[in-house]
Amino acid sequence: MPLVTTKKMFEDAYKGGYAIGAFNVNNMEIIQGIVGAAEKLNAPLILQVSKGARKYANHTYLVKLVEAAEIETGLPIALHLDHGPDFETCKSCIDGGFTSVMIDGSSHPYEENVALTKQVVEYAHAHGVTVEGELGKLAGVEDDVKVADDDALFTNPDEVEDFVTRTGVDSLAIAIGTSHGAYKFKPGQDPKLRLDILEEVGKRLPGFPIVLHGASSVPQEFVKLVNQYGGNMPNAIGIPESELKKAAKMAVCKINIDSDLRLAMTAAIRQYFFEHPDHFDPRQYLAPARTAIETMVAHKITDVLGCAGKA
Ligand code: G3H
Ligand code: 13P
Ligand code: ZN
């Protein structure tokens, strides 16, 4: 099976009351770890590439690695551009083998977001590619852009119908209290998602797939491991998995996770070097990092997303 769009994945996920994991990829070991978990659990997958990942690893290397993952496993895998900043970047990914793109116009005024998103949708649909748009602003860090907490805005349910109808997007990322990065909330805070907004959005857009960005949970045991083996990460907490599970049963069909993979990988590499200070073969420390990613993704698929067995 060639790489797929998100269309059927989202239709099945919406009907089945589960979500697909969209995991950020930057190199071969990350891809292999994610795909290893999905293969064992027979789960559909979205592998997503940010502007920063394309700059780091090169567009063609990443496309070919993701194609290799599909050839090796036969799983339904969508290759998705994460946070496409402009039309040109989306076009370059559509022309270069991606099956899905996000155009992130959320930092623009509403009418500019509509116009930019519509332009991408027209080009993408003419080439058989699905498009994710975004309404509302998440706090945190994306590429080099930092959105301050007070500048973050929940999505206004009154706008979603107009936005989706006028742009023709296939899915919509909304802001309901998630945020990017590892430092989402301070210890002692009790983060809750605005599931009331999600419910209202679901009523306005029946059957339409919703996306959650910034959905890492920042498991404390991994922060502790990083710090136990020489790291110095400030203590922080992420989105409770119990909240994400509820969202996955509602209209949310795609949940984005990057920071938790970074944390798992970093903890494994730190531990490896702490225990083997004389080793220097990259295969020795990247193998446990890849396994740590696989374990993290298997946990997300089974305990949060509910998409095991849905490939
Ligand atoms: O939302 C952002 C993703 O975590 C990608 O991060 O831009 O550092 O590759 P990046
Ligand atoms: P996290 O930083 O919470 O993993 O979010 C990743 C994301 O939204 C990628 O688009
Ligand atoms: Zn994001």
XYZ file of C-alpha atoms and ligand atoms in Angstrom:
332
model
C 0.000 0.000 0.000
C 1.437 3.441 -0.846
C 1.441 6.237 1.761
C -2.160 7.232 2.455
C -3.974 10.500 3.141
C -5.712 11.038 6.469
C -9.201 10.835 4.928
C -10.178 7.211 5.643
C -8.152 7.117 8.866
C -10.193 10.019 10.240
C -13.541 8.647 9.039
C -12.811 5.365 10.841
C -11.443 7.110 13.930
C -14.464 9.401 14.229
C -16.912 6.506 13.925
C -14.848 4.260 16.198
C -14.340 6.829 18.992
C -10.538 6.716 18.932
C -7.684 8.937 17.710
C -4.641 8.399 15.506
C -1.226 9.298 16.916
C 0.677 11.922 14.950
C 4.305 11.601 15.972
C 7.080 13.990 14.931
C 10.036 12.439 13.122
C 13.548 13.784 12.657
C 15.764 10.758 11.959
C 15.810 7.026 11.237
C 15.796 5.771 14.831
C 12.763 7.891 15.734
C 10.886 6.579 12.683
C 11.848 2.980 13.430
C 10.840 3.254 17.087
C 7.398 4.674 16.260
C 6.768 2.275 13.410
C 7.951 -0.712 15.470
C 5.247 -0.001 18.048
C 2.535 0.575 15.427
C 3.468 -2.638 13.633
C 3.285 -4.748 16.806
C -0.074 -3.209 17.687
C -1.455 -3.047 14.118
C -2.187 0.681 14.447
C -2.582 3.314 11.698
C 0.015 6.062 11.896
C 0.656 9.686 11.021
C 4.352 10.528 10.802
C 4.785 14.281 10.770
C 7.651 16.496 9.736
C 8.074 20.101 10.896
C 9.859 22.901 9.059
C 12.704 22.390 11.549
C 12.845 18.650 10.815
C 13.092 19.321 7.069
C 15.915 21.749 7.742
C 17.698 19.294 10.068
C 17.354 16.026 8.157
C 16.524 17.103 4.585
C 13.151 16.642 2.864
C 14.171 13.711 0.636
C 15.864 11.725 3.415
C 12.728 11.938 5.548
C 10.347 11.077 2.688
C 12.421 8.041 1.732
C 12.693 6.848 5.357
C 8.916 7.097 5.778
C 8.377 5.302 2.452
C 10.741 2.586 3.714
C 8.632 2.271 6.878
C 5.537 1.725 4.772
C 7.283 -0.838 2.516
C 8.596 -2.759 5.531
C 5.280 -2.860 7.410
C 2.404 -2.405 4.941
C 0.687 -0.236 7.586
C -1.541 2.690 6.597
C 0.890 5.585 7.132
C 0.258 9.244 6.290
C 3.235 11.569 5.824
C 2.161 14.962 7.128
C 3.691 18.448 7.200
C 3.436 19.775 10.764
C 2.823 23.535 11.181
C 3.293 24.529 7.542
C 4.078 28.242 7.861
C 3.216 29.397 4.317
C 1.887 28.336 0.901
C 5.376 27.693 -0.544
C 6.344 25.191 2.181
C 3.025 23.348 1.783
C 3.424 23.284 -2.021
C 6.956 21.939 -1.735
C 5.734 19.077 0.499
C 2.696 18.350 -1.717
C 4.963 18.237 -4.791
C 7.532 16.171 -2.885
C 5.559 13.118 -1.714
C 3.661 14.194 1.424
C 0.078 12.922 1.616
C -1.159 15.519 4.101
C -0.175 19.058 5.090
C -1.027 21.469 7.855
C -1.239 25.133 7.012
C -0.910 26.960 10.315
C -2.479 30.372 9.779
C -3.418 30.672 13.456
C -1.095 33.605 14.084
C -2.773 35.651 11.326
C -5.979 37.666 11.642
C -9.063 35.530 10.885
C -9.664 36.649 7.282
C -5.972 36.174 6.383
C -6.038 32.699 7.939
C -9.115 31.868 5.809
C -7.491 33.145 2.585
C -4.152 31.388 3.166
C -5.777 28.100 4.188
C -8.124 28.175 1.175
C -5.168 28.731 -1.161
C -3.388 25.657 0.262
C -6.567 23.541 0.164
C -7.136 24.318 -3.521
C -3.597 23.256 -4.450
C -3.554 20.223 -2.115
C -6.922 18.839 -3.215
C -5.957 19.189 -6.871
C -3.036 16.883 -6.007
C -4.937 14.380 -3.813
C -3.492 15.655 -0.527
C -5.494 16.351 2.663
C -5.181 19.600 4.648
C -5.322 20.482 8.351
C -6.035 24.079 9.351
C -5.843 25.748 12.757
C -8.123 28.130 14.623
C -7.097 29.460 18.028
C -3.586 29.880 19.425
C -1.658 27.428 21.607
C 0.906 28.609 24.136
C 4.454 27.255 23.896
C 7.231 26.854 21.348
C 6.855 25.857 17.677
C 10.049 25.992 15.640
C 11.512 29.378 16.627
C 8.170 30.979 17.509
C 7.247 31.297 21.189
C 3.621 32.106 22.013
C 3.298 33.577 25.510
C 0.620 32.090 27.781
C -1.460 35.285 27.813
C -1.365 35.441 24.010
C -2.806 31.920 23.731
C -6.479 31.890 22.802
C -9.095 29.176 23.025
C -10.891 28.426 19.766
C -14.209 30.231 19.427
C -16.866 27.627 18.459
C -18.832 30.385 16.697
C -16.072 30.582 14.060
C -15.459 26.919 13.208
C -18.332 26.336 10.782
C -17.530 29.447 8.769
C -13.803 28.569 8.706
C -14.299 24.968 7.603
C -16.929 25.822 4.975
C -14.990 28.685 3.442
C -11.569 26.994 3.415
C -12.575 23.397 2.600
C -10.081 21.955 5.119
C -10.244 18.230 5.898
C -9.474 18.577 9.618
C -9.132 21.385 12.135
C -6.678 21.920 14.996
C -8.289 23.747 17.902
C -7.004 25.290 21.128
C -8.680 23.853 24.250
C -5.863 24.095 26.794
C -3.018 22.035 25.340
C 0.332 23.712 24.636
C 3.598 22.862 22.928
C 6.815 21.744 24.615
C 7.808 20.032 27.861
C 6.990 22.931 30.194
C 3.251 23.254 29.922
C 2.211 23.635 33.555
C 3.960 24.086 36.871
C 3.966 21.257 39.437
C 0.906 21.601 41.649
C -1.290 22.883 38.830
C -4.183 20.624 37.799
C -4.435 20.981 34.024
C -7.833 20.320 32.513
C -8.840 20.505 28.868
C -11.820 22.649 27.869
C -13.854 19.638 26.793
C -16.921 21.876 26.823
C -15.429 23.793 23.874
C -14.613 20.513 22.117
C -18.177 19.332 22.652
C -19.570 22.576 21.236
C -17.224 22.388 18.229
C -18.401 18.800 17.680
C -22.021 19.967 17.617
C -21.245 22.686 15.075
C -19.273 20.274 12.845
C -20.920 16.849 13.074
C -18.631 14.059 11.860
C -15.725 16.444 11.250
C -12.237 15.429 12.520
C -10.633 17.649 15.144
C -6.900 17.748 15.925
C -5.089 18.368 19.212
C -1.560 19.759 19.157
C 0.666 20.059 22.208
C -0.589 16.788 23.681
C 2.525 15.420 25.390
C 1.980 14.366 28.981
C 5.595 14.819 30.150
C 5.703 11.656 32.309
C 7.463 12.482 35.565
C 9.473 9.268 35.623
C 11.266 10.367 32.447
C 12.080 13.847 33.794
C 13.462 12.085 36.895
C 15.560 9.704 34.761
C 17.015 12.587 32.723
C 17.965 14.386 35.931
C 19.204 11.242 37.679
C 21.700 10.699 34.854
C 23.210 14.162 34.761
C 20.448 16.285 33.216
C 19.019 19.451 34.692
C 15.432 19.744 33.471
C 13.143 22.009 35.468
C 10.202 20.133 36.898
C 7.099 20.504 34.783
C 3.919 18.686 33.935
C 1.998 18.065 30.732
C -1.519 17.154 29.677
C -3.011 14.351 31.806
C -3.530 11.255 29.696
C -6.980 10.819 31.260
C -8.051 14.117 29.628
C -6.637 13.064 26.240
C -8.477 9.747 26.435
C -11.765 11.603 26.859
C -10.963 13.880 23.879
C -10.082 10.843 21.709
C -13.540 9.388 22.359
C -15.123 12.698 21.254
C -14.454 14.515 17.938
C -10.641 14.430 18.236
C -9.210 12.106 15.558
C -5.521 13.173 15.603
C -3.335 13.754 18.661
C 0.128 15.280 18.182
C 3.004 14.036 20.320
C 6.619 15.129 20.051
C 8.008 16.223 23.437
C 7.295 12.859 25.111
C 9.364 11.113 22.416
C 12.220 13.584 22.928
C 12.080 12.951 26.648
C 12.097 9.161 26.276
C 14.999 9.280 23.820
C 17.052 11.696 25.905
C 16.513 9.720 29.123
C 17.663 6.500 27.403
C 20.790 8.105 25.936
C 21.727 9.813 29.206
C 21.297 6.562 31.103
C 23.354 4.682 28.523
C 26.301 7.071 28.726
C 26.115 7.179 32.511
C 26.368 3.384 32.629
C 28.878 3.047 29.750
C 31.122 6.116 29.852
C 33.726 4.452 27.614
C 31.391 3.566 24.710
C 31.377 5.607 21.532
C 29.648 3.497 18.836
C 26.415 5.390 17.971
C 24.595 2.089 17.424
C 25.163 1.232 21.074
C 23.395 4.305 22.445
C 20.859 4.822 19.638
C 19.485 1.277 19.958
C 18.149 1.826 23.516
C 16.899 5.268 22.437
C 14.922 3.635 19.628
C 13.531 1.043 22.058
C 12.508 3.830 24.479
C 10.569 5.523 21.678
C 8.894 2.249 20.761
C 7.824 1.691 24.386
C 6.474 5.245 24.684
C 4.504 4.993 21.418
C 3.118 1.552 22.342
C 1.860 3.070 25.599
C 0.210 5.989 23.774
C -1.461 3.711 21.204
C -2.774 1.310 23.839
C -3.564 3.513 26.825
C -4.371 6.942 25.333
C -5.334 6.867 21.649
C -7.266 3.595 21.496
C -6.140 2.861 17.918
C -4.516 -0.565 18.470
C -5.841 -3.111 15.962
C -7.362 -0.384 13.733
C -4.849 -0.521 10.842
O 4.886 21.663 17.403
C 6.088 21.548 17.186
C 6.709 20.212 17.116
O 7.017 19.721 18.392
C 7.899 20.258 16.220
O 8.970 20.852 16.862
O 9.589 22.652 15.281
O 11.216 21.830 17.013
O 10.625 20.391 15.041
P 10.188 21.469 15.990
P 4.103 18.392 22.243
O 5.195 19.417 22.363
O 3.152 18.495 23.389
O 4.628 17.024 22.067
O 3.245 18.750 20.926
C 3.710 18.370 19.648
C 2.930 19.007 18.554
O 1.886 19.580 18.731
C 3.484 18.910 17.199
O 2.751 19.653 16.283
Zn 1.852 21.420 17.062
